[in-house]
Amino acid sequence: MPDDWQTTTLGEVLLIHRGISYRSPDLSQEGEGMPFINLKSVKRGGGYRYDGIKWYTGAYKPEQVVFPGNILICCTDLTKEKAILGYPLQVPSDTGFDRFCISLDLASLEINEDIAILDFIFLLLQSAPLRSFMKANSSGTTVMHLRMKAVPKAPVSLPPLSEQRRIVDLVGGIDACIDALETQIEATRTARAGVLAELLSTPGDDWQTTTLGEVAEINPESVKGRDPTDVIQYVDIGSVSAELGIDL
């Protein structure tokens, strides 16, 4: 580690504010109450999902209100591989809303800007050491929960503010390239779907009409138990990906 970097903990850099423990009656129709960021608002691997927003009409504390640009972390995870646990997301600035509430599955971070840049903390929370720390400090079976009392104890290394800005700018340039490529991929995927629909919706005279059962044999069997020494890759519903088909 360079001499001008300091070793500290997350608790020395930021304060953590838990979200709202809510009930179903507290949720309302779109446009009524406060826009409500919740577990469905978190992408796998971190980041904000626009289609996950809900609306909330219940009570809340001032520290449970967040604003565009604020950083949140995910405190709960329903995925078996802990795909969102402890990952950060940033409150979006392009929704037209100037404030939001957050659920108990999330926590907002109040960063000491005298020693850390917000965007640098966002990157730091995605780093391998902190990912390992978050996973090690979680518990649960079907539903995983981050042990929030442990999070402030997470060790971090902080460079000077000028170096933080340089790192943020460098990674930001790479992220811009990734965004451009993803836009191209999505456009290509849309074009593919259009071509496929056109080709398969206009059968020729030499095409035949049949059933799926005449073309393929469907195997309904599932794994019921095997020799524990016999290793085999297992496919379940969590392995199904819209983009990749089967994601092992």
PDB file of C-alpha atoms in Angstrom:
ATOM      1  CA  MET A   1       0.000   0.000   0.000  1.00  0.00           C
ATOM      2  CA  PRO A   2       1.393   3.471  -0.871  1.00  0.00           C
ATOM      3  CA  ASP A   3       2.646   5.555   2.045  1.00  0.00           C
ATOM      4  CA  ASP A   4      -0.006   8.243   1.602  1.00  0.00           C
ATOM      5  CA  TRP A   5      -2.898   5.773   1.860  1.00  0.00           C
ATOM      6  CA  GLN A   6      -4.522   5.229   5.272  1.00  0.00           C
ATOM      7  CA  THR A   7      -6.010   2.066   6.733  1.00  0.00           C
ATOM      8  CA  THR A   8      -9.303   2.660   8.521  1.00  0.00           C
ATOM      9  CA  THR A   9     -12.805   1.195   8.791  1.00  0.00           C
ATOM     10  CA  LEU A  10     -16.086   1.951   7.062  1.00  0.00           C
ATOM     11  CA  GLY A  11     -17.422   3.225  10.379  1.00  0.00           C
ATOM     12  CA  GLU A  12     -14.766   5.966  10.373  1.00  0.00           C
ATOM     13  CA  VAL A  13     -15.766   7.020   6.865  1.00  0.00           C
ATOM     14  CA  LEU A  14     -19.569   6.905   6.925  1.00  0.00           C
ATOM     15  CA  LEU A  15     -22.754   6.551   8.952  1.00  0.00           C
ATOM     16  CA  ILE A  16     -25.348   3.894   8.152  1.00  0.00           C
ATOM     17  CA  HIS A  17     -29.104   4.582   8.270  1.00  0.00           C
ATOM     18  CA  ARG A  18     -31.502   1.635   8.046  1.00  0.00           C
ATOM     19  CA  GLY A  19     -34.663   1.833   5.963  1.00  0.00           C
ATOM     20  CA  ILE A  20     -38.333   1.419   6.887  1.00  0.00           C
ATOM     21  CA  SER A  21     -39.932  -1.730   8.266  1.00  0.00           C
ATOM     22  CA  TYR A  22     -43.211  -1.543   6.376  1.00  0.00           C
ATOM     23  CA  ARG A  23     -46.483  -3.459   6.022  1.00  0.00           C
ATOM     24  CA  SER A  24     -48.436  -4.204   2.859  1.00  0.00           C
ATOM     25  CA  PRO A  25     -51.160  -1.612   3.728  1.00  0.00           C
ATOM     26  CA  ASP A  26     -48.412   1.046   3.693  1.00  0.00           C
ATOM     27  CA  LEU A  27     -47.940   0.518  -0.051  1.00  0.00           C
ATOM     28  CA  SER A  28     -50.150   2.356  -2.515  1.00  0.00           C
ATOM     29  CA  GLN A  29     -50.850   2.811  -6.193  1.00  0.00           C
ATOM     30  CA  GLU A  30     -48.326   4.459  -8.484  1.00  0.00           C
ATOM     31  CA  GLY A  31     -48.068   8.180  -7.880  1.00  0.00           C
ATOM     32  CA  GLU A  32     -49.557   8.097  -4.382  1.00  0.00           C
ATOM     33  CA  GLY A  33     -47.216   8.859  -1.492  1.00  0.00           C
ATOM     34  CA  MET A  34     -43.419   8.635  -1.738  1.00  0.00           C
ATOM     35  CA  PRO A  35     -41.476   6.652  -4.334  1.00  0.00           C
ATOM     36  CA  PHE A  36     -40.159   3.651  -2.394  1.00  0.00           C
ATOM     37  CA  ILE A  37     -36.811   1.999  -3.179  1.00  0.00           C
ATOM     38  CA  ASN A  38     -36.856  -1.629  -2.095  1.00  0.00           C
ATOM     39  CA  LEU A  39     -35.211  -5.015  -2.633  1.00  0.00           C
ATOM     40  CA  LYS A  40     -36.609  -5.260  -6.166  1.00  0.00           C
ATOM     41  CA  SER A  41     -34.780  -2.027  -7.006  1.00  0.00           C
ATOM     42  CA  VAL A  42     -31.364  -3.737  -6.789  1.00  0.00           C
ATOM     43  CA  LYS A  43     -29.643  -5.264  -9.813  1.00  0.00           C
ATOM     44  CA  ARG A  44     -27.593  -8.438  -9.533  1.00  0.00           C
ATOM     45  CA  GLY A  45     -24.049  -7.280  -8.887  1.00  0.00           C
ATOM     46  CA  GLY A  46     -25.244  -3.887  -7.664  1.00  0.00           C
ATOM     47  CA  GLY A  47     -26.846  -0.922  -9.367  1.00  0.00           C
ATOM     48  CA  TYR A  48     -30.374   0.474  -9.581  1.00  0.00           C
ATOM     49  CA  ARG A  49     -33.311  -1.298 -11.244  1.00  0.00           C
ATOM     50  CA  TYR A  50     -35.858   1.172 -12.570  1.00  0.00           C
ATOM     51  CA  ASP A  51     -38.702  -1.349 -12.736  1.00  0.00           C
ATOM     52  CA  GLY A  52     -38.523  -2.152  -9.013  1.00  0.00           C
ATOM     53  CA  ILE A  53     -39.953   1.079  -7.600  1.00  0.00           C
ATOM     54  CA  LYS A  54     -43.014   0.988  -5.308  1.00  0.00           C
ATOM     55  CA  TRP A  55     -45.053   3.719  -3.595  1.00  0.00           C
ATOM     56  CA  TYR A  56     -45.283   4.265   0.146  1.00  0.00           C
ATOM     57  CA  THR A  57     -47.800   6.179   2.275  1.00  0.00           C
ATOM     58  CA  GLY A  58     -46.721   5.158   5.801  1.00  0.00           C
ATOM     59  CA  ALA A  59     -44.678   6.937   8.429  1.00  0.00           C
ATOM     60  CA  TYR A  60     -40.922   7.500   8.112  1.00  0.00           C
ATOM     61  CA  LYS A  61     -38.057   9.229   9.851  1.00  0.00           C
ATOM     62  CA  PRO A  62     -35.986  12.025   8.233  1.00  0.00           C
ATOM     63  CA  GLU A  63     -32.931   9.744   7.957  1.00  0.00           C
ATOM     64  CA  GLN A  64     -35.016   7.223   5.968  1.00  0.00           C
ATOM     65  CA  VAL A  65     -35.435   9.722   3.145  1.00  0.00           C
ATOM     66  CA  VAL A  66     -32.797   9.642   0.403  1.00  0.00           C
ATOM     67  CA  PHE A  67     -32.028  11.930  -2.507  1.00  0.00           C
ATOM     68  CA  PRO A  68     -30.659  11.527  -6.038  1.00  0.00           C
ATOM     69  CA  GLY A  69     -26.974  10.664  -5.896  1.00  0.00           C
ATOM     70  CA  ASN A  70     -27.093   9.071  -2.423  1.00  0.00           C
ATOM     71  CA  ILE A  71     -25.518   5.625  -2.037  1.00  0.00           C
ATOM     72  CA  LEU A  72     -27.437   2.682  -0.597  1.00  0.00           C
ATOM     73  CA  ILE A  73     -26.356  -0.852   0.234  1.00  0.00           C
ATOM     74  CA  CYS A  74     -28.465  -3.993   0.095  1.00  0.00           C
ATOM     75  CA  CYS A  75     -28.965  -5.683   3.484  1.00  0.00           C
ATOM     76  CA  THR A  76     -31.106  -8.653   2.378  1.00  0.00           C
ATOM     77  CA  ASP A  77     -30.710 -11.220  -0.384  1.00  0.00           C
ATOM     78  CA  LEU A  78     -33.013 -13.941  -1.723  1.00  0.00           C
ATOM     79  CA  THR A  79     -30.488 -15.321  -4.234  1.00  0.00           C
ATOM     80  CA  LYS A  80     -28.539 -18.455  -3.320  1.00  0.00           C
ATOM     81  CA  GLU A  81     -25.244 -16.972  -4.553  1.00  0.00           C
ATOM     82  CA  LYS A  82     -25.603 -13.687  -2.610  1.00  0.00           C
ATOM     83  CA  ALA A  83     -25.782 -11.772  -5.872  1.00  0.00           C
ATOM     84  CA  ILE A  84     -26.936  -8.492  -4.311  1.00  0.00           C
ATOM     85  CA  LEU A  85     -26.043  -8.744  -0.602  1.00  0.00           C
ATOM     86  CA  GLY A  86     -23.913  -5.788   0.501  1.00  0.00           C
ATOM     87  CA  TYR A  87     -23.717  -4.411  -3.025  1.00  0.00           C
ATOM     88  CA  PRO A  88     -24.196  -0.666  -3.548  1.00  0.00           C
ATOM     89  CA  LEU A  89     -26.723   1.168  -5.670  1.00  0.00           C
ATOM     90  CA  GLN A  90     -27.022   4.877  -6.316  1.00  0.00           C
ATOM     91  CA  VAL A  91     -30.306   6.745  -6.095  1.00  0.00           C
ATOM     92  CA  PRO A  92     -31.032   7.799  -9.707  1.00  0.00           C
ATOM     93  CA  SER A  93     -31.218  11.427 -10.768  1.00  0.00           C
ATOM     94  CA  ASP A  94     -33.224  10.903 -13.974  1.00  0.00           C
ATOM     95  CA  THR A  95     -36.616   9.787 -12.609  1.00  0.00           C
ATOM     96  CA  GLY A  96     -38.146  13.220 -12.028  1.00  0.00           C
ATOM     97  CA  PHE A  97     -38.390  12.548  -8.271  1.00  0.00           C
ATOM     98  CA  ASP A  98     -36.413  14.690  -5.829  1.00  0.00           C
ATOM     99  CA  ARG A  99     -36.633  12.327  -2.840  1.00  0.00           C
ATOM    100  CA  PHE A 100     -37.405   8.712  -1.988  1.00  0.00           C
ATOM    101  CA  CYS A 101     -37.997   6.442   1.005  1.00  0.00           C
ATOM    102  CA  ILE A 102     -36.130   3.144   1.385  1.00  0.00           C
ATOM    103  CA  SER A 103     -37.180  -0.211   2.794  1.00  0.00           C
ATOM    104  CA  LEU A 104     -35.544  -2.065   5.690  1.00  0.00           C
ATOM    105  CA  ASP A 105     -33.813  -4.289   3.117  1.00  0.00           C
ATOM    106  CA  LEU A 106     -31.611  -1.294   2.297  1.00  0.00           C
ATOM    107  CA  ALA A 107     -29.481   1.189   4.198  1.00  0.00           C
ATOM    108  CA  SER A 108     -28.318   4.653   3.176  1.00  0.00           C
ATOM    109  CA  LEU A 109     -24.738   5.806   3.658  1.00  0.00           C
ATOM    110  CA  GLU A 110     -23.889   9.268   4.995  1.00  0.00           C
ATOM    111  CA  ILE A 111     -20.291   9.797   3.896  1.00  0.00           C
ATOM    112  CA  ASN A 112     -17.714  12.026   5.580  1.00  0.00           C
ATOM    113  CA  GLU A 113     -16.710  14.041   2.520  1.00  0.00           C
ATOM    114  CA  ASP A 114     -13.669  15.457   4.306  1.00  0.00           C
ATOM    115  CA  ILE A 115     -11.907  12.114   3.835  1.00  0.00           C
ATOM    116  CA  ALA A 116     -13.831  10.272   1.104  1.00  0.00           C
ATOM    117  CA  ILE A 117     -15.524  10.957  -2.213  1.00  0.00           C
ATOM    118  CA  LEU A 118     -18.989   9.486  -2.669  1.00  0.00           C
ATOM    119  CA  ASP A 119     -18.183   7.893  -6.039  1.00  0.00           C
ATOM    120  CA  PHE A 120     -14.993   6.363  -4.634  1.00  0.00           C
ATOM    121  CA  ILE A 121     -16.954   4.721  -1.808  1.00  0.00           C
ATOM    122  CA  PHE A 122     -19.336   3.312  -4.422  1.00  0.00           C
ATOM    123  CA  LEU A 123     -16.366   1.669  -6.176  1.00  0.00           C
ATOM    124  CA  LEU A 124     -14.847   0.538  -2.879  1.00  0.00           C
ATOM    125  CA  LEU A 125     -18.047  -1.333  -1.984  1.00  0.00           C
ATOM    126  CA  GLN A 126     -17.671  -3.332  -5.209  1.00  0.00           C
ATOM    127  CA  SER A 127     -14.068  -4.339  -4.470  1.00  0.00           C
ATOM    128  CA  ALA A 128     -13.096  -7.967  -3.784  1.00  0.00           C
ATOM    129  CA  PRO A 129     -12.043  -7.413  -0.127  1.00  0.00           C
ATOM    130  CA  LEU A 130     -15.340  -5.766   0.804  1.00  0.00           C
ATOM    131  CA  ARG A 131     -17.341  -8.332  -1.182  1.00  0.00           C
ATOM    132  CA  SER A 132     -15.651 -11.078   0.832  1.00  0.00           C
ATOM    133  CA  PHE A 133     -16.299  -9.193   4.077  1.00  0.00           C
ATOM    134  CA  MET A 134     -20.016  -8.759   3.306  1.00  0.00           C
ATOM    135  CA  LYS A 135     -20.455 -12.430   2.447  1.00  0.00           C
ATOM    136  CA  ALA A 136     -18.577 -13.541   5.560  1.00  0.00           C
ATOM    137  CA  ASN A 137     -20.748 -11.292   7.725  1.00  0.00           C
ATOM    138  CA  SER A 138     -24.130 -12.561   6.594  1.00  0.00           C
ATOM    139  CA  SER A 139     -26.434 -15.238   7.891  1.00  0.00           C
ATOM    140  CA  GLY A 140     -29.579 -17.086   6.879  1.00  0.00           C
ATOM    141  CA  THR A 141     -30.750 -20.004   4.777  1.00  0.00           C
ATOM    142  CA  THR A 142     -33.434 -19.090   2.256  1.00  0.00           C
ATOM    143  CA  VAL A 143     -33.135 -15.372   3.029  1.00  0.00           C
ATOM    144  CA  MET A 144     -29.676 -13.954   3.692  1.00  0.00           C
ATOM    145  CA  HIS A 145     -29.242 -10.959   5.990  1.00  0.00           C
ATOM    146  CA  LEU A 146     -26.225  -8.719   6.356  1.00  0.00           C
ATOM    147  CA  ARG A 147     -25.038  -8.393   9.956  1.00  0.00           C
ATOM    148  CA  MET A 148     -25.326  -4.616  10.089  1.00  0.00           C
ATOM    149  CA  LYS A 149     -23.406  -4.253  13.365  1.00  0.00           C
ATOM    150  CA  ALA A 150     -20.366  -5.746  11.627  1.00  0.00           C
ATOM    151  CA  VAL A 151     -20.423  -3.470   8.568  1.00  0.00           C
ATOM    152  CA  PRO A 152     -18.821  -0.417  10.271  1.00  0.00           C
ATOM    153  CA  LYS A 153     -15.909  -2.670  11.275  1.00  0.00           C
ATOM    154  CA  ALA A 154     -15.032  -3.518   7.668  1.00  0.00           C
ATOM    155  CA  PRO A 155     -11.387  -2.563   7.012  1.00  0.00           C
ATOM    156  CA  VAL A 156     -10.752  -0.217   4.093  1.00  0.00           C
ATOM    157  CA  SER A 157      -7.750   1.535   2.568  1.00  0.00           C
ATOM    158  CA  LEU A 158      -8.231   5.178   1.602  1.00  0.00           C
ATOM    159  CA  PRO A 159      -5.953   7.158  -0.705  1.00  0.00           C
ATOM    160  CA  PRO A 160      -5.784  10.964  -0.594  1.00  0.00           C
ATOM    161  CA  LEU A 161      -8.785  12.776  -2.088  1.00  0.00           C
ATOM    162  CA  SER A 162      -6.833  13.659  -5.254  1.00  0.00           C
ATOM    163  CA  GLU A 163      -6.049   9.979  -5.867  1.00  0.00           C
ATOM    164  CA  GLN A 164      -9.660   9.024  -5.155  1.00  0.00           C
ATOM    165  CA  ARG A 165     -10.764  11.462  -7.873  1.00  0.00           C
ATOM    166  CA  ARG A 166      -8.211  10.044 -10.324  1.00  0.00           C
ATOM    167  CA  ILE A 167      -9.438   6.486  -9.700  1.00  0.00           C
ATOM    168  CA  VAL A 168     -13.075   7.538 -10.083  1.00  0.00           C
ATOM    169  CA  ASP A 169     -12.336   9.283 -13.397  1.00  0.00           C
ATOM    170  CA  LEU A 170     -10.369   6.308 -14.727  1.00  0.00           C
ATOM    171  CA  VAL A 171     -13.050   3.750 -13.853  1.00  0.00           C
ATOM    172  CA  GLY A 172     -15.746   6.135 -15.086  1.00  0.00           C
ATOM    173  CA  GLY A 173     -14.172   6.127 -18.548  1.00  0.00           C
ATOM    174  CA  ILE A 174     -14.235   2.326 -18.591  1.00  0.00           C
ATOM    175  CA  ASP A 175     -17.846   2.285 -17.385  1.00  0.00           C
ATOM    176  CA  ALA A 176     -18.804   4.649 -20.229  1.00  0.00           C
ATOM    177  CA  CYS A 177     -17.347   2.157 -22.730  1.00  0.00           C
ATOM    178  CA  ILE A 178     -19.296  -0.674 -21.084  1.00  0.00           C
ATOM    179  CA  ASP A 179     -22.529   1.348 -21.273  1.00  0.00           C
ATOM    180  CA  ALA A 180     -21.971   2.024 -24.969  1.00  0.00           C
ATOM    181  CA  LEU A 181     -21.353  -1.668 -25.673  1.00  0.00           C
ATOM    182  CA  GLU A 182     -24.439  -2.681 -23.689  1.00  0.00           C
ATOM    183  CA  THR A 183     -26.531  -0.228 -25.728  1.00  0.00           C
ATOM    184  CA  GLN A 184     -25.208  -1.821 -28.925  1.00  0.00           C
ATOM    185  CA  ILE A 185     -25.902  -5.313 -27.575  1.00  0.00           C
ATOM    186  CA  GLU A 186     -29.485  -4.397 -26.666  1.00  0.00           C
ATOM    187  CA  ALA A 187     -30.062  -2.888 -30.126  1.00  0.00           C
ATOM    188  CA  THR A 188     -28.640  -6.025 -31.753  1.00  0.00           C
ATOM    189  CA  ARG A 189     -30.790  -8.255 -29.528  1.00  0.00           C
ATOM    190  CA  THR A 190     -33.886  -6.272 -30.556  1.00  0.00           C
ATOM    191  CA  ALA A 191     -32.943  -6.583 -34.223  1.00  0.00           C
ATOM    192  CA  ARG A 192     -32.440 -10.334 -33.806  1.00  0.00           C
ATOM    193  CA  ALA A 193     -35.880 -10.730 -32.231  1.00  0.00           C
ATOM    194  CA  GLY A 194     -37.426  -8.830 -35.124  1.00  0.00           C
ATOM    195  CA  VAL A 195     -35.666 -10.942 -37.753  1.00  0.00           C
ATOM    196  CA  LEU A 196     -36.588 -14.167 -35.957  1.00  0.00           C
ATOM    197  CA  ALA A 197     -40.243 -13.155 -35.685  1.00  0.00           C
ATOM    198  CA  GLU A 198     -40.343 -12.274 -39.380  1.00  0.00           C
ATOM    199  CA  LEU A 199     -38.706 -15.522 -40.481  1.00  0.00           C
ATOM    200  CA  LEU A 200     -40.870 -17.779 -38.311  1.00  0.00           C
ATOM    201  CA  SER A 201     -44.211 -16.043 -38.856  1.00  0.00           C
ATOM    202  CA  THR A 202     -44.289 -16.443 -42.655  1.00  0.00           C
ATOM    203  CA  PRO A 203     -44.034 -20.201 -43.373  1.00  0.00           C
ATOM    204  CA  GLY A 204     -43.448 -21.339 -46.933  1.00  0.00           C
ATOM    205  CA  ASP A 205     -45.462 -23.881 -48.912  1.00  0.00           C
ATOM    206  CA  ASP A 206     -42.962 -26.630 -48.068  1.00  0.00           C
ATOM    207  CA  TRP A 207     -43.225 -26.099 -44.283  1.00  0.00           C
ATOM    208  CA  GLN A 208     -45.185 -28.634 -42.223  1.00  0.00           C
ATOM    209  CA  THR A 209     -47.408 -28.049 -39.220  1.00  0.00           C
ATOM    210  CA  THR A 210     -46.766 -30.403 -36.301  1.00  0.00           C
ATOM    211  CA  THR A 211     -46.512 -30.391 -32.502  1.00  0.00           C
ATOM    212  CA  LEU A 212     -43.619 -30.023 -30.113  1.00  0.00           C
ATOM    213  CA  GLY A 213     -44.228 -33.593 -28.965  1.00  0.00           C
ATOM    214  CA  GLU A 214     -43.535 -34.850 -32.488  1.00  0.00           C
ATOM    215  CA  VAL A 215     -40.234 -32.987 -32.594  1.00  0.00           C
ATOM    216  CA  ALA A 216     -38.802 -33.434 -29.117  1.00  0.00           C
ATOM    217  CA  GLU A 217     -39.024 -35.777 -26.158  1.00  0.00           C
ATOM    218  CA  ILE A 218     -39.639 -34.008 -22.866  1.00  0.00           C
ATOM    219  CA  ASN A 219     -37.947 -35.593 -19.857  1.00  0.00           C
ATOM    220  CA  PRO A 220     -39.953 -34.880 -16.657  1.00  0.00           C
ATOM    221  CA  GLU A 221     -37.489 -36.617 -14.350  1.00  0.00           C
ATOM    222  CA  SER A 222     -35.734 -34.732 -11.549  1.00  0.00           C
ATOM    223  CA  VAL A 223     -32.893 -35.523  -9.165  1.00  0.00           C
ATOM    224  CA  LYS A 224     -34.186 -37.448  -6.146  1.00  0.00           C
ATOM    225  CA  GLY A 225     -30.921 -38.543  -4.559  1.00  0.00           C
ATOM    226  CA  ARG A 226     -27.491 -39.756  -5.567  1.00  0.00           C
ATOM    227  CA  ASP A 227     -24.336 -41.198  -4.145  1.00  0.00           C
ATOM    228  CA  PRO A 228     -22.800 -38.215  -2.254  1.00  0.00           C
ATOM    229  CA  THR A 229     -19.425 -39.036  -3.835  1.00  0.00           C
ATOM    230  CA  ASP A 230     -20.896 -38.691  -7.330  1.00  0.00           C
ATOM    231  CA  VAL A 231     -20.432 -35.042  -8.368  1.00  0.00           C
ATOM    232  CA  ILE A 232     -22.833 -33.699 -10.986  1.00  0.00           C
ATOM    233  CA  GLN A 233     -23.783 -30.177 -12.024  1.00  0.00           C
ATOM    234  CA  TYR A 234     -27.312 -29.422 -10.903  1.00  0.00           C
ATOM    235  CA  VAL A 235     -29.662 -27.116 -12.802  1.00  0.00           C
ATOM    236  CA  ASP A 236     -32.551 -25.495 -10.941  1.00  0.00           C
ATOM    237  CA  ILE A 237     -34.767 -22.469 -11.478  1.00  0.00           C
ATOM    238  CA  GLY A 238     -32.022 -20.161 -10.213  1.00  0.00           C
ATOM    239  CA  SER A 239     -29.803 -21.281 -13.102  1.00  0.00           C
ATOM    240  CA  VAL A 240     -32.208 -20.020 -15.764  1.00  0.00           C
ATOM    241  CA  SER A 241     -31.149 -16.756 -17.384  1.00  0.00           C
ATOM    242  CA  ALA A 242     -33.152 -14.778 -19.934  1.00  0.00           C
ATOM    243  CA  GLU A 243     -29.937 -13.769 -21.686  1.00  0.00           C
ATOM    244  CA  LEU A 244     -27.829 -16.932 -21.386  1.00  0.00           C
ATOM    245  CA  GLY A 245     -30.405 -19.719 -21.229  1.00  0.00           C
ATOM    246  CA  ILE A 246     -28.746 -21.926 -18.607  1.00  0.00           C
ATOM    247  CA  ASP A 247     -26.260 -20.002 -16.486  1.00  0.00           C
ATOM    248  CA  LEU A 248     -24.126 -22.452 -14.533  1.00  0.00           C
TER     249      LEU A 248
END
